[in-house]
PDB file of C-alpha atoms in Angstrom:
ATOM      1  CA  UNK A 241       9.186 -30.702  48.440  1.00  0.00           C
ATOM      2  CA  UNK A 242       5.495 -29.924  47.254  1.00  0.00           C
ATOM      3  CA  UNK A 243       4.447 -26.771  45.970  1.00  0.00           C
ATOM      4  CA  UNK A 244       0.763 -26.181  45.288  1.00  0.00           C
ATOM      5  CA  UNK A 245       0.564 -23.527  42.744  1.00  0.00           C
ATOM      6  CA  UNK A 246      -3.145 -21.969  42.012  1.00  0.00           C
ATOM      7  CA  UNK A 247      -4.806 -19.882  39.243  1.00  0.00           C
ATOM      8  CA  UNK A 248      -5.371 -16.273  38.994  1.00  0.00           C
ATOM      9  CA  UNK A 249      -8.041 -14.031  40.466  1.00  0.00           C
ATOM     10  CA  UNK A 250     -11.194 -14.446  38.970  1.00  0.00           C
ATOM     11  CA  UNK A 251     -14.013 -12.012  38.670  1.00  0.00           C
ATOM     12  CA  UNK A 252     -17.428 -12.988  38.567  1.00  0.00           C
ATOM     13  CA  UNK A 253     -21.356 -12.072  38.152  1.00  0.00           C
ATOM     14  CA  UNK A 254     -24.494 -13.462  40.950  1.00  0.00           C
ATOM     15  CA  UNK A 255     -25.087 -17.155  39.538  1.00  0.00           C
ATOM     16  CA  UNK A 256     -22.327 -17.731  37.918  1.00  0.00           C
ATOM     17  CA  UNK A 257     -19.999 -20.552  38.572  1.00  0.00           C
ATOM     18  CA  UNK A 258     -16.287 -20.422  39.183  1.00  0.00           C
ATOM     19  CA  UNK A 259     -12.765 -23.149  38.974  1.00  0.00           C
ATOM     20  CA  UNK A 260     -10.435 -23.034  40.780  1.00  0.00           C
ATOM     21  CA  UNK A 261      -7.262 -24.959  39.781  1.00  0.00           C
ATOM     22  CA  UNK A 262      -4.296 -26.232  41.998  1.00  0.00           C
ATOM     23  CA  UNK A 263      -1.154 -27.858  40.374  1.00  0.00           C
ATOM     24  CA  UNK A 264       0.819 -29.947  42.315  1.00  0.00           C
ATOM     25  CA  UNK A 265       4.629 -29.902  41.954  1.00  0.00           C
ATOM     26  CA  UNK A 266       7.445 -32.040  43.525  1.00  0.00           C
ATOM     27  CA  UNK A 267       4.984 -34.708  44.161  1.00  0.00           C
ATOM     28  CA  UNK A 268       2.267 -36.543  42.456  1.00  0.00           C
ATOM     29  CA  UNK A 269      -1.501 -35.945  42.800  1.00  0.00           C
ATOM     30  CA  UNK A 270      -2.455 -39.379  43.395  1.00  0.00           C
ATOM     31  CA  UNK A 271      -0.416 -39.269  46.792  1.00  0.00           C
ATOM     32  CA  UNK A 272      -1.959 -35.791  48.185  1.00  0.00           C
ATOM     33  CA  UNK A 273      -4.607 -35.608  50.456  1.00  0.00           C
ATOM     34  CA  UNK A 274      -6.403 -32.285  49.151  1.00  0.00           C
ATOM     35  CA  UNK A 275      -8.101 -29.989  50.811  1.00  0.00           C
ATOM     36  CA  UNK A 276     -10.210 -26.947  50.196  1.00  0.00           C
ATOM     37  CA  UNK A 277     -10.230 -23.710  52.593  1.00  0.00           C
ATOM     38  CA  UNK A 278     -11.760 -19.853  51.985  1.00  0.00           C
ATOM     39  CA  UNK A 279     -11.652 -17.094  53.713  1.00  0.00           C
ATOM     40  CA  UNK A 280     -13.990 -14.022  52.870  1.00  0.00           C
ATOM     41  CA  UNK A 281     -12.380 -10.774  54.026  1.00  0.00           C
ATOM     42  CA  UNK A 282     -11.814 -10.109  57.417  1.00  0.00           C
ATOM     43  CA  UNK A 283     -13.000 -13.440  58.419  1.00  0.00           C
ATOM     44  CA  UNK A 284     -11.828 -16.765  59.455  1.00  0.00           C
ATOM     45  CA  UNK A 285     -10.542 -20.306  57.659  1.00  0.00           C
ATOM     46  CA  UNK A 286     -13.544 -22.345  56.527  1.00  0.00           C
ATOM     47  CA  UNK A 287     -12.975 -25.905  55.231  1.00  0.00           C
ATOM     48  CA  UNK A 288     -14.873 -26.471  51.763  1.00  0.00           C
ATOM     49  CA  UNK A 289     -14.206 -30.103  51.297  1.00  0.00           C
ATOM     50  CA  UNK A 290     -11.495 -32.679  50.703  1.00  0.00           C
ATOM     51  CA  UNK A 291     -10.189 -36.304  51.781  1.00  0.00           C
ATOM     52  CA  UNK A 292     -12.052 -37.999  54.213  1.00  0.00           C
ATOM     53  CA  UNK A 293      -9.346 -39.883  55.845  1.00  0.00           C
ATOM     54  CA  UNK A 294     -11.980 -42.883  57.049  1.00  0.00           C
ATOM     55  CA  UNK A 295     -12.677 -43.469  53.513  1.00  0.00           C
ATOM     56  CA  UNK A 296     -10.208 -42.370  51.195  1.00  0.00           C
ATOM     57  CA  UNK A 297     -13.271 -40.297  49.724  1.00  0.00           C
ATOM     58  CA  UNK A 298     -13.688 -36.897  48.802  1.00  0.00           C
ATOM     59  CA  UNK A 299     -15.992 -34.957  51.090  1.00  0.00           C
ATOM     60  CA  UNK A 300     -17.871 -31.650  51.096  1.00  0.00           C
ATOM     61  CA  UNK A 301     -19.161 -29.169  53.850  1.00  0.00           C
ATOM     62  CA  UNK A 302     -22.786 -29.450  54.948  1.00  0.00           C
ATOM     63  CA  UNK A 303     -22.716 -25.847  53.554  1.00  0.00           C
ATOM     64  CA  UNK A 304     -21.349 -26.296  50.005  1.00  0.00           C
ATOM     65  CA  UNK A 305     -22.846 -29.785  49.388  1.00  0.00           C
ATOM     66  CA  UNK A 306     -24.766 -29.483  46.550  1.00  0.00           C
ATOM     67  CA  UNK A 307     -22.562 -26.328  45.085  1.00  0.00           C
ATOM     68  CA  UNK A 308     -19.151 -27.627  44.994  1.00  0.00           C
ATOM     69  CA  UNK A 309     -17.754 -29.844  43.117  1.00  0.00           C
ATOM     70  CA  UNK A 310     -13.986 -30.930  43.904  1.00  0.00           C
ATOM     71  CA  UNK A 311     -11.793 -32.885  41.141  1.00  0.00           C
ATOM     72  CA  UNK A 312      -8.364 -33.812  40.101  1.00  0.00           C
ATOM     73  CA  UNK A 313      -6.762 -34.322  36.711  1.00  0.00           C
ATOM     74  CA  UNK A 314      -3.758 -36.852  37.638  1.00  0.00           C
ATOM     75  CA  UNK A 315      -2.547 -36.661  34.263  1.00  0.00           C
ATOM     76  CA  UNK A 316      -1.026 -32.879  34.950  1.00  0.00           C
ATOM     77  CA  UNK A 317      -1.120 -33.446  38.547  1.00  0.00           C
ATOM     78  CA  UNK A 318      -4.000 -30.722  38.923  1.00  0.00           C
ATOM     79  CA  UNK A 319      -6.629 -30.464  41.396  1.00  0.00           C
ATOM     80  CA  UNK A 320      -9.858 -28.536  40.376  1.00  0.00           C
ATOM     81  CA  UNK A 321     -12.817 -26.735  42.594  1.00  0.00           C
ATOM     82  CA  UNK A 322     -15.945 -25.893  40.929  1.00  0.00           C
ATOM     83  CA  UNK A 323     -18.468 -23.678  43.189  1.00  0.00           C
ATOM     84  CA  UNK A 324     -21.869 -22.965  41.472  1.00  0.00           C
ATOM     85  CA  UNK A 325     -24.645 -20.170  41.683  1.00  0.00           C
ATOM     86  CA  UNK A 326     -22.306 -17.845  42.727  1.00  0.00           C
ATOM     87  CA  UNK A 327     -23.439 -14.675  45.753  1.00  0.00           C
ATOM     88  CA  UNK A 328     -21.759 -11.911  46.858  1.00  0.00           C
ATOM     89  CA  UNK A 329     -20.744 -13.905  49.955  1.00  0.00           C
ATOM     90  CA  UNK A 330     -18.690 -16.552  48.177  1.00  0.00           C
ATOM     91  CA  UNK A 331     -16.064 -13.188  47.646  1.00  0.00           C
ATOM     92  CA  UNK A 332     -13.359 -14.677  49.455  1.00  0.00           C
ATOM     93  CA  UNK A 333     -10.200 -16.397  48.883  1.00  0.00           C
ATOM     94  CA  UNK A 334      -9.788 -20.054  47.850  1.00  0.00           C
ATOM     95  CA  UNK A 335      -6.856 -21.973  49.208  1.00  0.00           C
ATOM     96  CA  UNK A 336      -5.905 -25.709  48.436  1.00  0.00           C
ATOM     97  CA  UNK A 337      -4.330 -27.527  51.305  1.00  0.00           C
ATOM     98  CA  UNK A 338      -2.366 -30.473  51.728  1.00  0.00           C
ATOM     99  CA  UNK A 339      -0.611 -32.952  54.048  1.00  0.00           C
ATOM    100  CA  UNK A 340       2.841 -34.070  53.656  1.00  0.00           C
ATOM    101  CA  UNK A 341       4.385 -35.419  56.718  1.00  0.00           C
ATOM    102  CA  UNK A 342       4.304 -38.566  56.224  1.00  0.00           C
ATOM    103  CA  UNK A 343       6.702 -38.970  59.224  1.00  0.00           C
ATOM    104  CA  UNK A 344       3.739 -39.193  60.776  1.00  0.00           C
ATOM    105  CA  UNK A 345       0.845 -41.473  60.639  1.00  0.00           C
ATOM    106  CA  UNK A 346      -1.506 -39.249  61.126  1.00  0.00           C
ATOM    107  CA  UNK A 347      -0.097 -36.393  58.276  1.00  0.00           C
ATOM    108  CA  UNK A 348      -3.744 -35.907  56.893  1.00  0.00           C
ATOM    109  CA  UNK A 349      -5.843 -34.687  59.422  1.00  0.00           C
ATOM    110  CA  UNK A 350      -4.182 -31.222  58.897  1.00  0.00           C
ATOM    111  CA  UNK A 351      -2.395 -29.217  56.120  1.00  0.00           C
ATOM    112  CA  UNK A 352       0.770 -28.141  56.439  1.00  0.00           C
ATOM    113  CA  UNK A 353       1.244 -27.235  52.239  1.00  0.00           C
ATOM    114  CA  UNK A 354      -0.531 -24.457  51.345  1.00  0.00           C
ATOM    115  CA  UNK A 355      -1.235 -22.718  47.973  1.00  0.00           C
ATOM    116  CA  UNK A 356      -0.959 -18.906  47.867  1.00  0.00           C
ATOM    117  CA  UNK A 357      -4.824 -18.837  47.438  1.00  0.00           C
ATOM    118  CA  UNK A 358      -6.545 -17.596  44.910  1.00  0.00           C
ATOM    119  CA  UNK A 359      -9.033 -14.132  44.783  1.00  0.00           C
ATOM    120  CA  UNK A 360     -12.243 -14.938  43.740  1.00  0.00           C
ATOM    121  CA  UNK A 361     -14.880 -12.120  43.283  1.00  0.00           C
ATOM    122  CA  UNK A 362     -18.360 -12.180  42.843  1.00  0.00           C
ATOM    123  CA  UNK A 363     -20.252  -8.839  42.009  1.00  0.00           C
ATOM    124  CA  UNK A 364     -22.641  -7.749  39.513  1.00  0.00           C
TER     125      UNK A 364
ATOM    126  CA  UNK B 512     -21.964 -29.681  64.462  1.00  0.00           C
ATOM    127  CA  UNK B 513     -18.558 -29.271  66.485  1.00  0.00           C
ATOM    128  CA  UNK B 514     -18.117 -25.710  67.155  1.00  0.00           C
ATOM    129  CA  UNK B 515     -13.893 -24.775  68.388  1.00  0.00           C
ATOM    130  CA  UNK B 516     -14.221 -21.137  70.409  1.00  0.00           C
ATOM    131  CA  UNK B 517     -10.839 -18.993  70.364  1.00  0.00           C
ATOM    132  CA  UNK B 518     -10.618 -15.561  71.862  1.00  0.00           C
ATOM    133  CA  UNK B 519     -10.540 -12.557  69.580  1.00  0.00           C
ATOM    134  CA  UNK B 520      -7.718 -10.700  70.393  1.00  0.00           C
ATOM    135  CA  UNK B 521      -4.208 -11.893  72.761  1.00  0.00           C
ATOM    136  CA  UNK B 522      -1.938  -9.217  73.476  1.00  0.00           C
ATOM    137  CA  UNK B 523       1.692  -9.628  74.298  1.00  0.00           C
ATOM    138  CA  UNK B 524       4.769  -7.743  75.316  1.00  0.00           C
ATOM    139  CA  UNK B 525       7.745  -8.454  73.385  1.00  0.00           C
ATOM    140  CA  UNK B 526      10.245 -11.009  75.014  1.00  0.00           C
ATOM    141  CA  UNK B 527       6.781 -12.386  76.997  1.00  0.00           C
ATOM    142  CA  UNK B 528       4.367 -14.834  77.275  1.00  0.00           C
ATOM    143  CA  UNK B 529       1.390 -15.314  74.886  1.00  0.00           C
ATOM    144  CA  UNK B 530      -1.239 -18.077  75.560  1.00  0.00           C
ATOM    145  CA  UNK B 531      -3.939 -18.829  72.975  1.00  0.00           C
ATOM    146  CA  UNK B 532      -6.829 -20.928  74.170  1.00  0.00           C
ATOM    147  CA  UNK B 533      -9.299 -22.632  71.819  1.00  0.00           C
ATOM    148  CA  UNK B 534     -12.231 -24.234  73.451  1.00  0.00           C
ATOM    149  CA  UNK B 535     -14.214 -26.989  72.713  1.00  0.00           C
ATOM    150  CA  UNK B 536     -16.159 -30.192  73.726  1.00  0.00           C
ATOM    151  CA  UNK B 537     -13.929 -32.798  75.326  1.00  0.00           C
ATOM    152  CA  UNK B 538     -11.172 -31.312  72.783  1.00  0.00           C
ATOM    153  CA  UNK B 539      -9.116 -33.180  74.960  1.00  0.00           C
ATOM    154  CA  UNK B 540      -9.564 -36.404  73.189  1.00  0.00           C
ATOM    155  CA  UNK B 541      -9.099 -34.551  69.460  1.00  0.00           C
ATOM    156  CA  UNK B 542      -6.023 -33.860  68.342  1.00  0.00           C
ATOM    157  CA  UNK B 543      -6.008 -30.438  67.647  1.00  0.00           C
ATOM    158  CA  UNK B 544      -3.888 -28.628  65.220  1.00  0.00           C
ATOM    159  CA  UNK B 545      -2.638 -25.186  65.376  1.00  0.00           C
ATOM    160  CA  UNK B 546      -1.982 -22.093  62.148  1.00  0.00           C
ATOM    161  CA  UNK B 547      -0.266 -18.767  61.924  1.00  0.00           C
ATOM    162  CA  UNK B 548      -1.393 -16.613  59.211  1.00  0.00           C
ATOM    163  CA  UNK B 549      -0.043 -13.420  58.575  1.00  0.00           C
ATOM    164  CA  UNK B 550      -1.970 -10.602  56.332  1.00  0.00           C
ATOM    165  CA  UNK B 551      -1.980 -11.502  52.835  1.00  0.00           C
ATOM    166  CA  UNK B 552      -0.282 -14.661  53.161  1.00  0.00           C
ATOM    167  CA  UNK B 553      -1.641 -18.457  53.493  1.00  0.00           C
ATOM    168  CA  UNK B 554      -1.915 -20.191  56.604  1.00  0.00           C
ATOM    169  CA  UNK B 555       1.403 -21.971  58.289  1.00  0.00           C
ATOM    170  CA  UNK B 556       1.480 -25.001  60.607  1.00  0.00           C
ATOM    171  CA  UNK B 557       3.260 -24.390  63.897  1.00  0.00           C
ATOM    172  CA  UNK B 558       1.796 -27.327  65.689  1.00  0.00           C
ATOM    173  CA  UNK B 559       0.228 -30.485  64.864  1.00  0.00           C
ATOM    174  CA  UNK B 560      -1.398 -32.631  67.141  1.00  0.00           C
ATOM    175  CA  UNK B 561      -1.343 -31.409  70.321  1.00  0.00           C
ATOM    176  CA  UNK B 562       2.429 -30.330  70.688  1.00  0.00           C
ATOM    177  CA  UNK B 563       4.484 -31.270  68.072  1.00  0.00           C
ATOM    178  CA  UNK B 564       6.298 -28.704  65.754  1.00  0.00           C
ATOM    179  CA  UNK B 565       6.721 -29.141  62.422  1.00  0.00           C
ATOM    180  CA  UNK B 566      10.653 -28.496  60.993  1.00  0.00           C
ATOM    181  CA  UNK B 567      11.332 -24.858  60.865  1.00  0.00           C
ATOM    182  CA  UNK B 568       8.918 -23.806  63.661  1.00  0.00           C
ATOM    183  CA  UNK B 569      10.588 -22.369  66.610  1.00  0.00           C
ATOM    184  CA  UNK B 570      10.926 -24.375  69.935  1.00  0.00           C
ATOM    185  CA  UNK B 571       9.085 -20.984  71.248  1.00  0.00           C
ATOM    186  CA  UNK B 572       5.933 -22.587  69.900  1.00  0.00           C
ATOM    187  CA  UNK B 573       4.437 -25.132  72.053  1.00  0.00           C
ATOM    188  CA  UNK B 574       1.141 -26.591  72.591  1.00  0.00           C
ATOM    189  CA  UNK B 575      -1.279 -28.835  75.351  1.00  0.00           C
ATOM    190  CA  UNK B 576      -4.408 -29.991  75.049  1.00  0.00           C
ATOM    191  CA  UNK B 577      -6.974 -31.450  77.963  1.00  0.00           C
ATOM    192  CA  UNK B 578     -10.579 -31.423  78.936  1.00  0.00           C
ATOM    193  CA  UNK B 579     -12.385 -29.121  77.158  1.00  0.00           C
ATOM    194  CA  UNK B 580      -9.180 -26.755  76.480  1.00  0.00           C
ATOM    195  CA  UNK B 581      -6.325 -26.644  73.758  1.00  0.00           C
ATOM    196  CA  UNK B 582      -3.622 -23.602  74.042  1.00  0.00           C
ATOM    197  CA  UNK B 583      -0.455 -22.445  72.152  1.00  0.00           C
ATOM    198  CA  UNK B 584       1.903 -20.760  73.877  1.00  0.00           C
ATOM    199  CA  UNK B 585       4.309 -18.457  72.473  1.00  0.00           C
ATOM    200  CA  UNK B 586       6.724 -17.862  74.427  1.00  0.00           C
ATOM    201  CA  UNK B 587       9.749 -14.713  73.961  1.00  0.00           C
ATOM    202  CA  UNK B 588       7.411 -13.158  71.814  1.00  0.00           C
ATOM    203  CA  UNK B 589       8.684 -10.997  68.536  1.00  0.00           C
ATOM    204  CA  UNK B 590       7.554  -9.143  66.450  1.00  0.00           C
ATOM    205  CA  UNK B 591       7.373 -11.176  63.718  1.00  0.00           C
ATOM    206  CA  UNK B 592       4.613 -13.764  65.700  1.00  0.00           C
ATOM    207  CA  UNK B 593       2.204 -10.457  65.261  1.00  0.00           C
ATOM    208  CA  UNK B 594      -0.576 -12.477  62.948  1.00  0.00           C
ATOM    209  CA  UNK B 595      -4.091 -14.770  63.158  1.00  0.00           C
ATOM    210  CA  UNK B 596      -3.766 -17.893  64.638  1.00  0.00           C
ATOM    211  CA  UNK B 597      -6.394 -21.013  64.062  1.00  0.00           C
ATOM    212  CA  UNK B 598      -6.770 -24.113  65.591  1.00  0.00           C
ATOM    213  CA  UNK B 599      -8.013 -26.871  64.063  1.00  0.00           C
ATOM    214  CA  UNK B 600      -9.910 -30.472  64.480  1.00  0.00           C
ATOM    215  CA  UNK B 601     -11.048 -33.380  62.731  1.00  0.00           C
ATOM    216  CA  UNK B 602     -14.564 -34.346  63.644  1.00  0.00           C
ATOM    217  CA  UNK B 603     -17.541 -36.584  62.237  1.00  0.00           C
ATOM    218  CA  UNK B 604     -15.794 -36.356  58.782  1.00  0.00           C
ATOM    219  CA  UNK B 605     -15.368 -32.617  59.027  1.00  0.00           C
ATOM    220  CA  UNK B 606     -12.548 -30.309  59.228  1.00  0.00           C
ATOM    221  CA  UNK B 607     -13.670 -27.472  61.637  1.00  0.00           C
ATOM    222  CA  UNK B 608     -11.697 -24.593  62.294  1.00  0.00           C
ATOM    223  CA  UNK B 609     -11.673 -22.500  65.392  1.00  0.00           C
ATOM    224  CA  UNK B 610     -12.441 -18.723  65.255  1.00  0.00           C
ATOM    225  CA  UNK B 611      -9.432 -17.225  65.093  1.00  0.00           C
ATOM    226  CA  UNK B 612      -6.966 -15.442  67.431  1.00  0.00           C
ATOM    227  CA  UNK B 613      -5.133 -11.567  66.904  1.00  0.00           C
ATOM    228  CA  UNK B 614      -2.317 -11.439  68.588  1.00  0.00           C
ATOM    229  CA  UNK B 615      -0.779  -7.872  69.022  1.00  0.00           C
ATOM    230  CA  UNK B 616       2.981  -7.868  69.887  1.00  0.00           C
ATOM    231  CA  UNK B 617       3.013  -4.242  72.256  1.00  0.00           C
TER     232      UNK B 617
END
């Protein structure tokens, strides 16, 4: 069974940048399809970036492109997100996202592992 | 960009009905995934594409999807399905995520 397990709440000043990590367990990296999702407070699920399941590539939001930077480190199974020149509307938290039912064929155009998210604050 | 349109808020009384729609262009020819989330907790699958339920997810859950319409229903609604619920596509190499749904248990 795989078990996404992310890093603690950071805390963060205006233009700063922030990483995010994810460790995979029960499963290796290089198998994973991850994904990227925040949520700012009181608002919705927003996809950051991830696999592009046409290409096997890794893909970013119109939005972030430019900001983000998305990474994995197969030798400890770890994936990494790195958003840059931090505002006060990036406070939100950071999930990574995976699919893993590879019953079916289709298993990674949605996520159905999910990390517990992790708190990431930006304030001066 | 694809936009997915969900109504705010569903209410429901408990042991009834609950429908959630989730609008979009021709959705009908997506396959569109559906989340629960509960406060302070991640997201959890209760249907993938269309109307299929993941293991663990109660046969309560089901989903359709056609035209320009997707909808979970909930049906015998508890308590415990009080939370946010998302749907979700894949389009033009993006992941796009509907609005979001409350839905109140009464």
């Amino acid at each position: 069974q795989v078990q996404l397990v992310q890093s603690g709440a950071e805390v963060k000043k205006p233009g700063a940048s922030v990483k995010v990590s994810c460790k995979v367990s029960g499963y290796t990296l290089t198998e994973l399809s991850m994904h990227w999702v925040r949520q700012a407070p009181g608002k919705g699920l927003e996809w950051m970036g991830g696999f592009d399941p046409e290409d096997g590539e890794t893909i970013y939001a119109q939005k972030f492109q430019g900001r983000v930077t998305m990474t994995e480190d197969t030798s400890t199974d770890t994936a990494y997100m790195e958003l840059s020149s931090l505002r006060s509307e990036d406070t939100a938290v950071y999930y990574c996202a995976t699919g893993t039912n590879w019953n079916d064929r289709y298993y990674y155009y949605y996520m159905d592992v999910w990390g517990k998210g992790t708190t990431v604050t930006v304030s001066s | 960009s694809y936009e997915l349109t969900q109504p705010l808020s569903v209410s429901v009384a408990l042991g009834q009905t609950a429908r959630i729609t989730c609008g979009g262009n021709n959705i009908g020819s997506k396959n569109v995934h559906w989340y629960q989330q509960k406060p302070g907790q991640a997201p959890v699958l209760v249907i993938y594409r269309d109307s299929n339920r993941p293991s663990g997810i109660p046969e309560r859950f089901s989903g359709s999807n056609s035209g320009n319409t997707a909808t979970l229903t909930i049906s015998r609604a508890q308590a415990g399905d009080e939370a946010d619920y998302y749907c979700q596509v894949w389009d033009s190499s993006t992941y796009v995520f509907g609005t979001g749904t409350k839905v109140t248990v009464l």
